Coordinates of C-alpha atoms and ligand atoms in Angstrom, one line a residue:
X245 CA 29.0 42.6 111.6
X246 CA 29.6 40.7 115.0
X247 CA 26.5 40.0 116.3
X248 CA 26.3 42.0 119.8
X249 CA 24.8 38.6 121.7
X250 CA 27.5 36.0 123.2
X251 CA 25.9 33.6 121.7
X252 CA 27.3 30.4 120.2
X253 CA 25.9 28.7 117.7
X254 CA 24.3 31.9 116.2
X255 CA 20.3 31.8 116.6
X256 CA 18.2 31.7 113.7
X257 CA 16.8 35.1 114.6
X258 CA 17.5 37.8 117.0
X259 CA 16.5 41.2 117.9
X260 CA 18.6 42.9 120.8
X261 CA 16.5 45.5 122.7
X262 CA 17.5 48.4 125.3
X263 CA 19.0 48.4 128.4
X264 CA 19.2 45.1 130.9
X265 CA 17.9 43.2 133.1
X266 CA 19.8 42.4 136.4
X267 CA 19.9 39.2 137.7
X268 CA 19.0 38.5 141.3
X269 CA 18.6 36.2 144.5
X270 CA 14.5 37.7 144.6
X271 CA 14.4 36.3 140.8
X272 CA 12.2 33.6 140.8
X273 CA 11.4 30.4 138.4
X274 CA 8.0 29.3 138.3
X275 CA 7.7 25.8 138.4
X276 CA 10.2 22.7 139.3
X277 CA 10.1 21.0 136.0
X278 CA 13.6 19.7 134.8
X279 CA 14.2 22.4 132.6
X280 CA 13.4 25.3 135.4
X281 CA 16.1 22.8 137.6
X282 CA 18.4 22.8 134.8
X283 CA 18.7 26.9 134.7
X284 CA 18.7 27.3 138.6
X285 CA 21.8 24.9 138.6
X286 CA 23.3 26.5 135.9
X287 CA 22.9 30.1 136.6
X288 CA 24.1 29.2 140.6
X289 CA 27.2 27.2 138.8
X290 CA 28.2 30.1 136.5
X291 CA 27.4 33.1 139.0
X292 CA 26.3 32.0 142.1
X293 CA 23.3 33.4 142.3
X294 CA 20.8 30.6 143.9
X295 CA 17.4 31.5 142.0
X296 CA 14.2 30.2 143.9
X297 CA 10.9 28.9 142.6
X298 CA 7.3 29.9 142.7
X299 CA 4.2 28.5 142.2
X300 CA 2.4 31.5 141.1
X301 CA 2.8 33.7 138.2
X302 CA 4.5 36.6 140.1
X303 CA 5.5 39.9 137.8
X304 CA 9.5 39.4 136.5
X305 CA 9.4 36.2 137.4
X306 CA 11.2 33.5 134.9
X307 CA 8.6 31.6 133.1
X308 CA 9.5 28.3 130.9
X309 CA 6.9 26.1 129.3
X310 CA 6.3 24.0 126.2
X311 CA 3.6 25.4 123.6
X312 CA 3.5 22.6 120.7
X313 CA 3.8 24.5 117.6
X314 CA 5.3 27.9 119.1
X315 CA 8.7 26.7 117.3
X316 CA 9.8 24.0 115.2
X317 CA 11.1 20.2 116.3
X318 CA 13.8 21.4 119.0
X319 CA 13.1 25.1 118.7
X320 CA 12.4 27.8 121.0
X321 CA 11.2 31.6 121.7
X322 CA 13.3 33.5 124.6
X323 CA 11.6 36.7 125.2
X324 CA 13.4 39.3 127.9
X325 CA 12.0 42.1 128.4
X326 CA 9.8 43.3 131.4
X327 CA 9.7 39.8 131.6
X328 CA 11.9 36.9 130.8
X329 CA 9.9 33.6 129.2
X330 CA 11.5 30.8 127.1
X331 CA 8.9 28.9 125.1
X332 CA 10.3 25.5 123.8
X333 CA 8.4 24.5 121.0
X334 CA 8.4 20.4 123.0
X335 CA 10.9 19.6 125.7
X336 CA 14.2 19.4 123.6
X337 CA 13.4 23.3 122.8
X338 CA 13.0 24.0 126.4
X339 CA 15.9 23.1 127.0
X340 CA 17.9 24.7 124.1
X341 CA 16.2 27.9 125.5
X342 CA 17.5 27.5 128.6
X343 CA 21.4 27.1 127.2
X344 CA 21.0 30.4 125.6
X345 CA 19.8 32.2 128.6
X346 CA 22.8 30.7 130.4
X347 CA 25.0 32.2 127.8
X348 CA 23.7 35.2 127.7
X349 CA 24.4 36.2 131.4
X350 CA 27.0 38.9 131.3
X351 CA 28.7 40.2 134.7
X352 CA 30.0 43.4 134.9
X353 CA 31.7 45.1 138.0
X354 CA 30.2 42.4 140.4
X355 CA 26.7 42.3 138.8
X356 CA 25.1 40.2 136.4
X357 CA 22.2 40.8 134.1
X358 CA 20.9 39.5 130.9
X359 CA 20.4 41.6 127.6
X360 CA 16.6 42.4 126.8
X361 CA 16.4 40.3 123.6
X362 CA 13.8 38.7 122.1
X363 CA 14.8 35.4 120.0
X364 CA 13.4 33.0 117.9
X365 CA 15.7 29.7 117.3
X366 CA 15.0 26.1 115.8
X367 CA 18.1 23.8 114.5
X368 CA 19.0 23.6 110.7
X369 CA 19.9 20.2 111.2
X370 CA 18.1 17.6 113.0
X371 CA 21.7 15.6 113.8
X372 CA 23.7 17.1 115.4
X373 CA 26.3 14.4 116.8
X374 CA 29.7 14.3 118.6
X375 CA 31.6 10.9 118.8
X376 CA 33.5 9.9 121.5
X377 CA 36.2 6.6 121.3
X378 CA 36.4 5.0 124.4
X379 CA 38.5 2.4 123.0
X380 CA 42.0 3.3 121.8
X381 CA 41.5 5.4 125.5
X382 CA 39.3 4.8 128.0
X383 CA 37.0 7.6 129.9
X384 CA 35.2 7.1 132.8
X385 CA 31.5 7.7 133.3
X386 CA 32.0 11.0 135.0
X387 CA 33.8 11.8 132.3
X388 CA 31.9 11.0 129.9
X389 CA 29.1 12.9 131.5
X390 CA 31.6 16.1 131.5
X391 CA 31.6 15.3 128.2
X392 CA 27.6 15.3 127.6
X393 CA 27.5 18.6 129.8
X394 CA 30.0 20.5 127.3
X395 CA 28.6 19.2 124.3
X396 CA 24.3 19.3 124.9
X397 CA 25.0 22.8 126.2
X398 CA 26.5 23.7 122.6
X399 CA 22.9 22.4 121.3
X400 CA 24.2 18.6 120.3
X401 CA 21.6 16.2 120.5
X402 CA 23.5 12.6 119.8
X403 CA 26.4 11.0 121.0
X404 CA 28.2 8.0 119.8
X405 CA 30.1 6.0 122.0
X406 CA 32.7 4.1 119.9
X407 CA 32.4 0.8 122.2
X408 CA 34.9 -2.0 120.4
X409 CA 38.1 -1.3 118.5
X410 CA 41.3 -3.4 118.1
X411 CA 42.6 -1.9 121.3
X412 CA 39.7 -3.2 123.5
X413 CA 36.1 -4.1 124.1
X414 CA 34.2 -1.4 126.4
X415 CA 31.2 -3.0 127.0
X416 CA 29.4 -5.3 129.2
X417 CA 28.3 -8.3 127.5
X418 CA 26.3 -11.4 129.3
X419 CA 26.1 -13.6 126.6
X420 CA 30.2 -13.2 125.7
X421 CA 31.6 -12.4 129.3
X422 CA 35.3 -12.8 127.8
X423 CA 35.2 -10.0 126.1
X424 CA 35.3 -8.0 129.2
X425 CA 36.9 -10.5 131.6
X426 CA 40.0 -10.4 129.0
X427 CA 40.0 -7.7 126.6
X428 CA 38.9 -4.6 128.0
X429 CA 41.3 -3.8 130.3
X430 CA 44.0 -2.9 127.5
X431 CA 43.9 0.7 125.7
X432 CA 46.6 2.2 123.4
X433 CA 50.0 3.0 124.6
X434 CA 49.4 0.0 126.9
X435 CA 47.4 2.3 128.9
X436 CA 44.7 1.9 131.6
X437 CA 41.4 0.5 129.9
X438 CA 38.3 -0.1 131.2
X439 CA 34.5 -0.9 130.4
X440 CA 31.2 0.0 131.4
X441 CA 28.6 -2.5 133.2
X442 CA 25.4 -2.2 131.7
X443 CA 24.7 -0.4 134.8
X444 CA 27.2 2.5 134.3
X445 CA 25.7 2.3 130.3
X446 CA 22.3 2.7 131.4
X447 CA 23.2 5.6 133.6
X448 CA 25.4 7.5 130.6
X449 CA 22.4 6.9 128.6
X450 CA 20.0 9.0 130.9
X451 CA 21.9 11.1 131.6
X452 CA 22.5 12.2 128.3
X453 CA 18.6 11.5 127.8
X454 CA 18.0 14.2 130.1
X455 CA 20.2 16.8 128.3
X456 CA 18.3 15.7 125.2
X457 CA 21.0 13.7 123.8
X458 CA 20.5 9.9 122.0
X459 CA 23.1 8.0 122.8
X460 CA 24.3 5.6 119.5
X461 CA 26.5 2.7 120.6
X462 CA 28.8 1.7 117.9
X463 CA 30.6 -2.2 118.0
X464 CA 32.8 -2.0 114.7
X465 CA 32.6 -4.5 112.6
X466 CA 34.4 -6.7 110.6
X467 CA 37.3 -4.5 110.6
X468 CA 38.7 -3.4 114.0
X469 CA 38.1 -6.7 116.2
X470 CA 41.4 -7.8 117.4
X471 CA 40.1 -7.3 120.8
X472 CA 37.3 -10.0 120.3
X473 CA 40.0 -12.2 119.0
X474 CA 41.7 -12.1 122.4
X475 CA 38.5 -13.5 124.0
X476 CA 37.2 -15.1 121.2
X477 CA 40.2 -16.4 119.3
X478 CA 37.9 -18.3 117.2
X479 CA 35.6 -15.5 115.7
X480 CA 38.3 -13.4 114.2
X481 CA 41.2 -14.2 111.0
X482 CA 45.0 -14.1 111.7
X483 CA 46.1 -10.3 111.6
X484 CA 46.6 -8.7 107.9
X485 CA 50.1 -6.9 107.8
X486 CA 49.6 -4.3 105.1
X487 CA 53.0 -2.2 104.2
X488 CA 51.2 0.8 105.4
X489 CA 50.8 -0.7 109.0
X490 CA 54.1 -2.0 109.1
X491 CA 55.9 1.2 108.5
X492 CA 53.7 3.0 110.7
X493 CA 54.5 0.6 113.5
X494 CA 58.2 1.2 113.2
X495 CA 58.0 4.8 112.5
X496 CA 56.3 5.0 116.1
X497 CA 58.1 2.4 117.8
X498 CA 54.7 0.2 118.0
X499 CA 54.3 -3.4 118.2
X500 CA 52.6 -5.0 115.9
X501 CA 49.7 -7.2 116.2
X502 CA 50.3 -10.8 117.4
X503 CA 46.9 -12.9 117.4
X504 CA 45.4 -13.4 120.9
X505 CA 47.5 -11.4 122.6
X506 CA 46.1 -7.5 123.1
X507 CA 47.2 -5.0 120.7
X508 CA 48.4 -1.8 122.0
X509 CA 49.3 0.0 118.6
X510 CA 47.1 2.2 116.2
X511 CA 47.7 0.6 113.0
X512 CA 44.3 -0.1 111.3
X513 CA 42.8 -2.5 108.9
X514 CA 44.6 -5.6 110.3
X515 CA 41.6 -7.3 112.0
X516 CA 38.7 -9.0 110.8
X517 CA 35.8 -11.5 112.0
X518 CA 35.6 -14.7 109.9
X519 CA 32.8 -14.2 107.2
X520 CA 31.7 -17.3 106.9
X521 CA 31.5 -19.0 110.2
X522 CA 28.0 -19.3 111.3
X523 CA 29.2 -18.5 114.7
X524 CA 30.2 -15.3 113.7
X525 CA 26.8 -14.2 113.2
X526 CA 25.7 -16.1 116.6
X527 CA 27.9 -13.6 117.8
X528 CA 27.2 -10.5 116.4
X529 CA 23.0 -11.3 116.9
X530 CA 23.7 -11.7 120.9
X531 CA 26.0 -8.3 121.1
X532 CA 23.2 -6.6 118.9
X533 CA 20.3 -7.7 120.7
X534 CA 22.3 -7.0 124.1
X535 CA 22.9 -3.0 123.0
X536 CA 19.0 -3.0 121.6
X537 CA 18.4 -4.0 125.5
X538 CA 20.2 -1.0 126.8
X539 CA 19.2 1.4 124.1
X540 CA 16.4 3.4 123.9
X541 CA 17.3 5.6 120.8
X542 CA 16.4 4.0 117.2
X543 CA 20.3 3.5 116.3
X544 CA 22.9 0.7 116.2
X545 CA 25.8 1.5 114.8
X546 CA 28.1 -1.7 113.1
X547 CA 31.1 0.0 112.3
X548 CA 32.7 -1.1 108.7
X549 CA 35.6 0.9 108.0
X550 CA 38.8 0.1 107.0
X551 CA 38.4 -3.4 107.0
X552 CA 41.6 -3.6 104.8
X553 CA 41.6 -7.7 105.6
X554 CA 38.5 -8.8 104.7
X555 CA 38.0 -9.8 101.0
X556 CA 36.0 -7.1 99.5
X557 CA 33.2 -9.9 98.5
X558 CA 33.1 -10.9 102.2
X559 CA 32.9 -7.3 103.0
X560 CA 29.9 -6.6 101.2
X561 CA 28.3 -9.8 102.4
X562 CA 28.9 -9.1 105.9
X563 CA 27.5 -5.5 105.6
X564 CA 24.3 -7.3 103.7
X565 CA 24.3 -9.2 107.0
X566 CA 24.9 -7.1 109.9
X567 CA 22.5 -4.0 108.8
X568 CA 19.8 -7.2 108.3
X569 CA 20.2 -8.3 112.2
X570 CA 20.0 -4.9 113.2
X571 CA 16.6 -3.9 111.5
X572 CA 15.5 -7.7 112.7
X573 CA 16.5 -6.7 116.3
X574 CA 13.7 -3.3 115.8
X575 CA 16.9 -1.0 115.1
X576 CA 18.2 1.3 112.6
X577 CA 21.8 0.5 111.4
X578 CA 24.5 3.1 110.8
X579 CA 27.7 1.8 109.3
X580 CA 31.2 4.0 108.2
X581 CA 30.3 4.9 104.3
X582 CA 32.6 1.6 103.2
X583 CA 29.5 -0.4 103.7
X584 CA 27.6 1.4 100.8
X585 CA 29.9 -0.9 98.6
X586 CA 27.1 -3.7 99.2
X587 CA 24.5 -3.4 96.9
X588 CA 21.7 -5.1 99.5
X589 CA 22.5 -3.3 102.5
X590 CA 19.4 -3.5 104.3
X591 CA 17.2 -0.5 103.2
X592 CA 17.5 2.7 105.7
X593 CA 20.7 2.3 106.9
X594 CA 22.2 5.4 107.8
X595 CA 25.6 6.3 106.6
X596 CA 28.3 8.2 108.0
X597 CA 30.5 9.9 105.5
X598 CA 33.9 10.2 106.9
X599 CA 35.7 11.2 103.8
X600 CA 37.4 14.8 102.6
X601 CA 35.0 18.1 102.3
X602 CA 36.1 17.2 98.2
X603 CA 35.0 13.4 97.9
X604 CA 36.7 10.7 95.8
X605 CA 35.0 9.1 93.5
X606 CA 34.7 6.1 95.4
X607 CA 33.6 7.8 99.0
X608 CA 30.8 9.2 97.4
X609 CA 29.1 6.8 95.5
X610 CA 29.4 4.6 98.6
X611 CA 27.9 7.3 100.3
X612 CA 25.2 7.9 97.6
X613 CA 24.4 4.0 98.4
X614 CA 22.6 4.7 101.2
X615 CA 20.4 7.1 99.6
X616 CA 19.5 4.4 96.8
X617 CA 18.3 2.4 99.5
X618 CA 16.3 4.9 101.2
X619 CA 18.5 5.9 104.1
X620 CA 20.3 9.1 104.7
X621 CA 23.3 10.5 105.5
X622 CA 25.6 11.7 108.8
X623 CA 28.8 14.1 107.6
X624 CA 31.5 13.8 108.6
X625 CA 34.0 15.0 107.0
X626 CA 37.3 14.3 108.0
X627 CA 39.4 17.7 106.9
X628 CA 36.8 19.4 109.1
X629 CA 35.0 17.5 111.5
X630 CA 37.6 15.5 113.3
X631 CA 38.1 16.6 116.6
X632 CA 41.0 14.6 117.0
X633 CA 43.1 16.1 113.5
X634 CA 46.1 18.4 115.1
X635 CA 45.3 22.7 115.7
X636 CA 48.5 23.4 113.6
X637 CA 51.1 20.9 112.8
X638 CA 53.2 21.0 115.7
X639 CA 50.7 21.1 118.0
X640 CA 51.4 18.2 120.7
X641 CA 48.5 16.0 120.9
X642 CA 46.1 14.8 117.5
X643 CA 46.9 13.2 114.0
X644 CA 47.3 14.9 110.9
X645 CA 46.4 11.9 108.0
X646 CA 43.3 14.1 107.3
X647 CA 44.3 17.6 107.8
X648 CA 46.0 20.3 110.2
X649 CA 42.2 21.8 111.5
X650 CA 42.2 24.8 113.1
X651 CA 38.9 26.3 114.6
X652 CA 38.5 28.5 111.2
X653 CA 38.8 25.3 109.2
X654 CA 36.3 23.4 111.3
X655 CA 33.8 26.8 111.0
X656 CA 33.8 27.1 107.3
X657 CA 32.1 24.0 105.9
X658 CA 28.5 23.6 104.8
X659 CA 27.4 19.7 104.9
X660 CA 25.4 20.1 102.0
X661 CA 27.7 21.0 100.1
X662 CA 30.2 18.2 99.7
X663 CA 28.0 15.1 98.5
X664 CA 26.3 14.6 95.7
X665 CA 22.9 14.1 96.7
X666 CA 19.9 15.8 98.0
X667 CA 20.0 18.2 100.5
X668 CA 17.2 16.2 101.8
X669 CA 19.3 13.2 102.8
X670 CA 21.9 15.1 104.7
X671 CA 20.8 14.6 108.2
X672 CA 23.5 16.7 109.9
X673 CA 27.3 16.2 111.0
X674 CA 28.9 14.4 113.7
X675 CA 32.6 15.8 115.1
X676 CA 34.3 12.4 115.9
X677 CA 37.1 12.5 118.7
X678 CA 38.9 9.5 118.4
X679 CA 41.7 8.9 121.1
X680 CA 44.6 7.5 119.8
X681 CA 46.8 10.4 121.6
X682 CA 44.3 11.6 124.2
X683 CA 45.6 9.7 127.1
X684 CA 43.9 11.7 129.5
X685 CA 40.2 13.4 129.8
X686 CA 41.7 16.4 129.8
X687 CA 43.5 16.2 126.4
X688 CA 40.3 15.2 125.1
X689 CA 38.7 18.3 126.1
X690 CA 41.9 19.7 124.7
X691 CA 41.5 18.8 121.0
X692 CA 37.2 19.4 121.3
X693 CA 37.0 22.8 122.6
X694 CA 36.5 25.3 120.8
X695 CA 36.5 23.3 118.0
X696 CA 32.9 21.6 118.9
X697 CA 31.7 24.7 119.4
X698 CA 32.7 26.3 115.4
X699 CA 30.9 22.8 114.4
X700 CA 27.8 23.5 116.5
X701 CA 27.2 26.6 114.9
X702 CA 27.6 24.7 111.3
X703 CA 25.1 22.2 112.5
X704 CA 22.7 24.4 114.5
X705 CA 22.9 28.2 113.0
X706 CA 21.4 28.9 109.1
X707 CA 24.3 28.5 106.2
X708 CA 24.0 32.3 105.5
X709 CA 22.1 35.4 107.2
X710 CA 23.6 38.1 109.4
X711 CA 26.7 36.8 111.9
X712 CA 26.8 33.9 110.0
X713 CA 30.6 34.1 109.2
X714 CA 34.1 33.7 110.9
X715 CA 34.6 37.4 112.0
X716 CA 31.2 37.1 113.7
X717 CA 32.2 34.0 115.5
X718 CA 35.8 34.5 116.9
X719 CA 34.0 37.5 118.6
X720 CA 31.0 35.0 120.4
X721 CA 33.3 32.4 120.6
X722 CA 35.4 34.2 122.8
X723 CA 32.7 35.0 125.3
X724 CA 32.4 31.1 126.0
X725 CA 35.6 31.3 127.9
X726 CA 34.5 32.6 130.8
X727 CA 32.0 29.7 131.4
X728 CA 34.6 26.9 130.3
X729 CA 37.4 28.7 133.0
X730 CA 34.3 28.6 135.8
X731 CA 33.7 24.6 135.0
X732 CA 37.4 23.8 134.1
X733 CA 36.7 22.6 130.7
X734 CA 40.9 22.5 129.1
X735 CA 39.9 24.0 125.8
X736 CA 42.5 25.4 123.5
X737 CA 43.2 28.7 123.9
X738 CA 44.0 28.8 120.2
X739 CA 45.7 32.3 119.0
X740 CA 43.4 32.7 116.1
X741 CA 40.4 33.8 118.6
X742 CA 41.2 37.1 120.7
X743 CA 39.9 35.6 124.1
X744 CA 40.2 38.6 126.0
X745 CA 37.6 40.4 122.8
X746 CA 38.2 44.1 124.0
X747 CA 35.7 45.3 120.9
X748 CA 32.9 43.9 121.8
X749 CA 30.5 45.8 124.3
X750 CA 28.0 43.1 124.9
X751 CA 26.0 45.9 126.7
X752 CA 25.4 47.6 123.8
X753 CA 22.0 48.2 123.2
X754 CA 19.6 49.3 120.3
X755 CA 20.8 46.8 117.4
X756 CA 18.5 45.1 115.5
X757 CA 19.3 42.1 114.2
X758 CA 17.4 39.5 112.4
X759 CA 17.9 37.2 109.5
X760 CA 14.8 35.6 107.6
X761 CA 12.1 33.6 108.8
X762 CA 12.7 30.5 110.1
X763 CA 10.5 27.8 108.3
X764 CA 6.9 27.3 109.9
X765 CA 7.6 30.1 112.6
X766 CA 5.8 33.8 112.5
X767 CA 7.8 36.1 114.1
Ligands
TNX107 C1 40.2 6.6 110.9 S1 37.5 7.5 110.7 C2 39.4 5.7 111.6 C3 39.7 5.5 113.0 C4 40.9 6.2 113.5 C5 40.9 7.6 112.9 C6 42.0 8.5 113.4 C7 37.2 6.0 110.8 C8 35.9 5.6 110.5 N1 38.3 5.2 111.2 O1 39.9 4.1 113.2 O2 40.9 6.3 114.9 O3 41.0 7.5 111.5 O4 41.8 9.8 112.9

């Protein structure tokens, strides 16, 4: 059945009523907190209405507050009928709420009303990341904050900023000033880099604080550090050519890396800072307790994969190391699975799975490492949650090393079901868009949309119920178009979804619909 509400990712539970209710100028919000702002802007963005607000409780007049225990940890209740009322079960609900509203407005012949619906959402997963690299290209702080826009209003609540690669260092440092006085202004492609001041950080991060989002900063380490070599040429080794890299580089016409000198190709595992230099670790404390500064979430991220040119012994020791600053700096690491190789990783440390849906054998006991030592686990799986793997194979901007993911692909995955461990330690999924052939913002938005949108719904919306499957989906999925043409997101047309969905009346009224009890919530 396609579920009769535009709605994407599905809600937990939903019961459409009869008839609609028209939205109007003499519609009013009680209150001015952020969330009653946040709808007034978004409603007047998407159909230019300009809603006002009230003090008092006047009858049809919007009402939003948080009731502690009305919903779960990010959840909500969105009741309209005579009247319209989101209840978020804290602030993070609230808001949520308020994104489903704003997808739910419908115009028709000129006016626009809002289905009489009463709904009852929380998330299945309490991650629910997107990753954006800002290294191989570089995006710009409004862009970036495009980029929170899109994503929070899909229900994502982190982001990770992928700060240092081989390519170039993105970040203000005061401690290390080189690193952006000489090697952030490279990118791939011998592009247009760029970095952020701690200003422009600070201002990404609450920004996305006020959509609900925690912001991770990732420096990747040991692997992926020429950049720091051309500032620092004393912290890193001489490149490692491995026969993979070499080929690669001819096969695209790329340079290959020359110590000192910025690196403007894509091959990986070349780079590596020097294990056992004490200074090293100078280094990496300073640029750690420099992000802790400018952080306010509970994560660090240290990188560690594909460091194909460090020793696997001065691997694992530099992962025992690195996780240990970061806990001693009051944060909690996350590291690329590789670094569950070290048997005293420092205990909590998050992984992030970034294998197949099917693991090797390796992958997942690296991944099961972090469960051994009381952490968890972030999927994401690489045949299904990279944003940056190619629509179809000849589709002109993305990689295919992983797999050719179309939006059907990226849908039907459950993270649960591809490690070996409990379902327990599975905090969620992140969708990584790296941006080796984004060269613009635009193509970004090309390779994320819609596909962020089918990985919402696996992160957000129940594994199984009524709606919960592909059919269902390319129908809501559709209705998203007409807000992404009004803010000029580029998403992908792609022909598997009928964008123009003729079937589906979204007026259509007396359909129930409801799947089970979400946990801890009476409905
Ligand atoms: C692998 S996934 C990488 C990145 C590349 C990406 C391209 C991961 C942890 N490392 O360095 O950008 O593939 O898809």
């Amino acid at each position: 059945m396609v579920l009769p509400l535009p709605l994407v990712p599905l809600p937990a539970s939903a019961i459409v009523g009869e008839g609609r209710m028209p939205v109007t100028e003499s519609m009013r919000v009680i209150g001015d907190s952020p969330a009653a702002i946040q709808l007034m802007d978004a409603v007047a963005h998407r159909t230019g209405i300009r809603l006002t607000t009230t003090d008092v409780a006047e009858p049809g007049a919007i009402t939003l507050r948080v009731e502690s225990g009305a919903a779960p940890t990010e959840g909500y209740r969105l009741s309209i009928g005579e009247n319209l009322q989101i209840v978020g079960g804290d602030e993070a609900g609230l808001f949520y709420g308020v994104q489903t509203l704003v997808q739910l407005l419908t115009e028709e012949s000129g006016v626009w009303s809002l289905p009489r619906v009463e709904i009852v959402d929380a998330p299945r997963f309490p991650r629910r990341g997107v990753m954006l690299d800002v290294t191989r290209h570089f995006f710009d702080v409004a862009e970036v904050k495009r980029f929170i826009d899109e994503t929070s209003a899909l229900k994502y609540n982190h982001l990770h900023l992928h700060l240092s690669d081989d390519q170039g260092w993105r970040i203000q440092i005061d401690s290390w000033p080189k690193l952006t006085e000489l090697s952030s202004a490279s990118a791939a492609d011998g592009d247009r880099g760029g970095f952020y001041t701690k200003d422009e950080y600070r201002e990404i991060v609450a920004y996305a604080a006020a959509r609900h989002m925690i912001v991770i900063p990732e420096i990747d380490l040991p692997g992926h550090t020429h950049a720091i070599g051309v500032a620092y040429p004393d912290l890193v080794e001489e490149p490692v050519l491995n026969d993979a890299l070499v080929s690669q580089a001819k096969e695209l016409g790329q340079p290959l890396p020359v110590k000192g000198e910025p690196y403007l190709g894509w091959g990986v595992g070349h780079s590596s800072v020097r294990i056992h230099e004490e200074r090293t670790y100078e280094f990496v404390r300073d640029v750690i307790r420099e992000l802790v500064e400018l952080t306010p979430g509970p994560y660090i991220h240290i990188g560690g994969d594909e460091s194909l040119g460090t020793p696997q012994a001065d691997f694992d020791l530099f992962a025992e190391r690195a996780t240990a600053i970061v806990v001693e700096e009051g944060k909690i690491p996350v590291a690329w699975h590789e670094m569950g190789s070290a048997a005293g990783i420092a205990e909590g440390t998050v992984g992030q799975y970034w294998g197949m849906t099917t693991p090797s054998e390796t992958h997942a006991a690296e991944a099961a490492r972090f469960v051994e030592r009381g952490g968890a686990l972030i999927v994401s799986a690489a045949d299904a949650a990279y944003l940056d793997m190619k629509y179809t194979p000849d589709f002109p901007l993305g990689l295919t090393w992983a797999a050719v993911v179309d939006v059907q692909r990226a849908y039907s995955w459950d993270p649960v079901a591809v490690l070996d461990v409990p379902d327990s330690a599975i905090l969620g999924i992140e969708a990584p868009l790296w941006s080796e052939t984004t060269r613009t913002y635009a193509d970004v938005e090309q390779l994320v949309f819609p596909r962020a949108a089918a990985l919402a719904e696996v992160a957000w919306s129940p594994q199984e119920g009524e709606g919960r499957d592909w059919e269902s989906f390319r129908g809501r999925i559709a209705s998203l178009a007409p807000g992404w043409r009004a803010r000029g997101v580029n998403f992908h047309a792609s022909p598997e979804i009928d964008w123009a969905s003729p079937e589906i009346d979204w007026a259509s009224p007396e359909i129930d619909w409801a799947s089970p009890e979400i946990d801890g919530v009476e409905q």
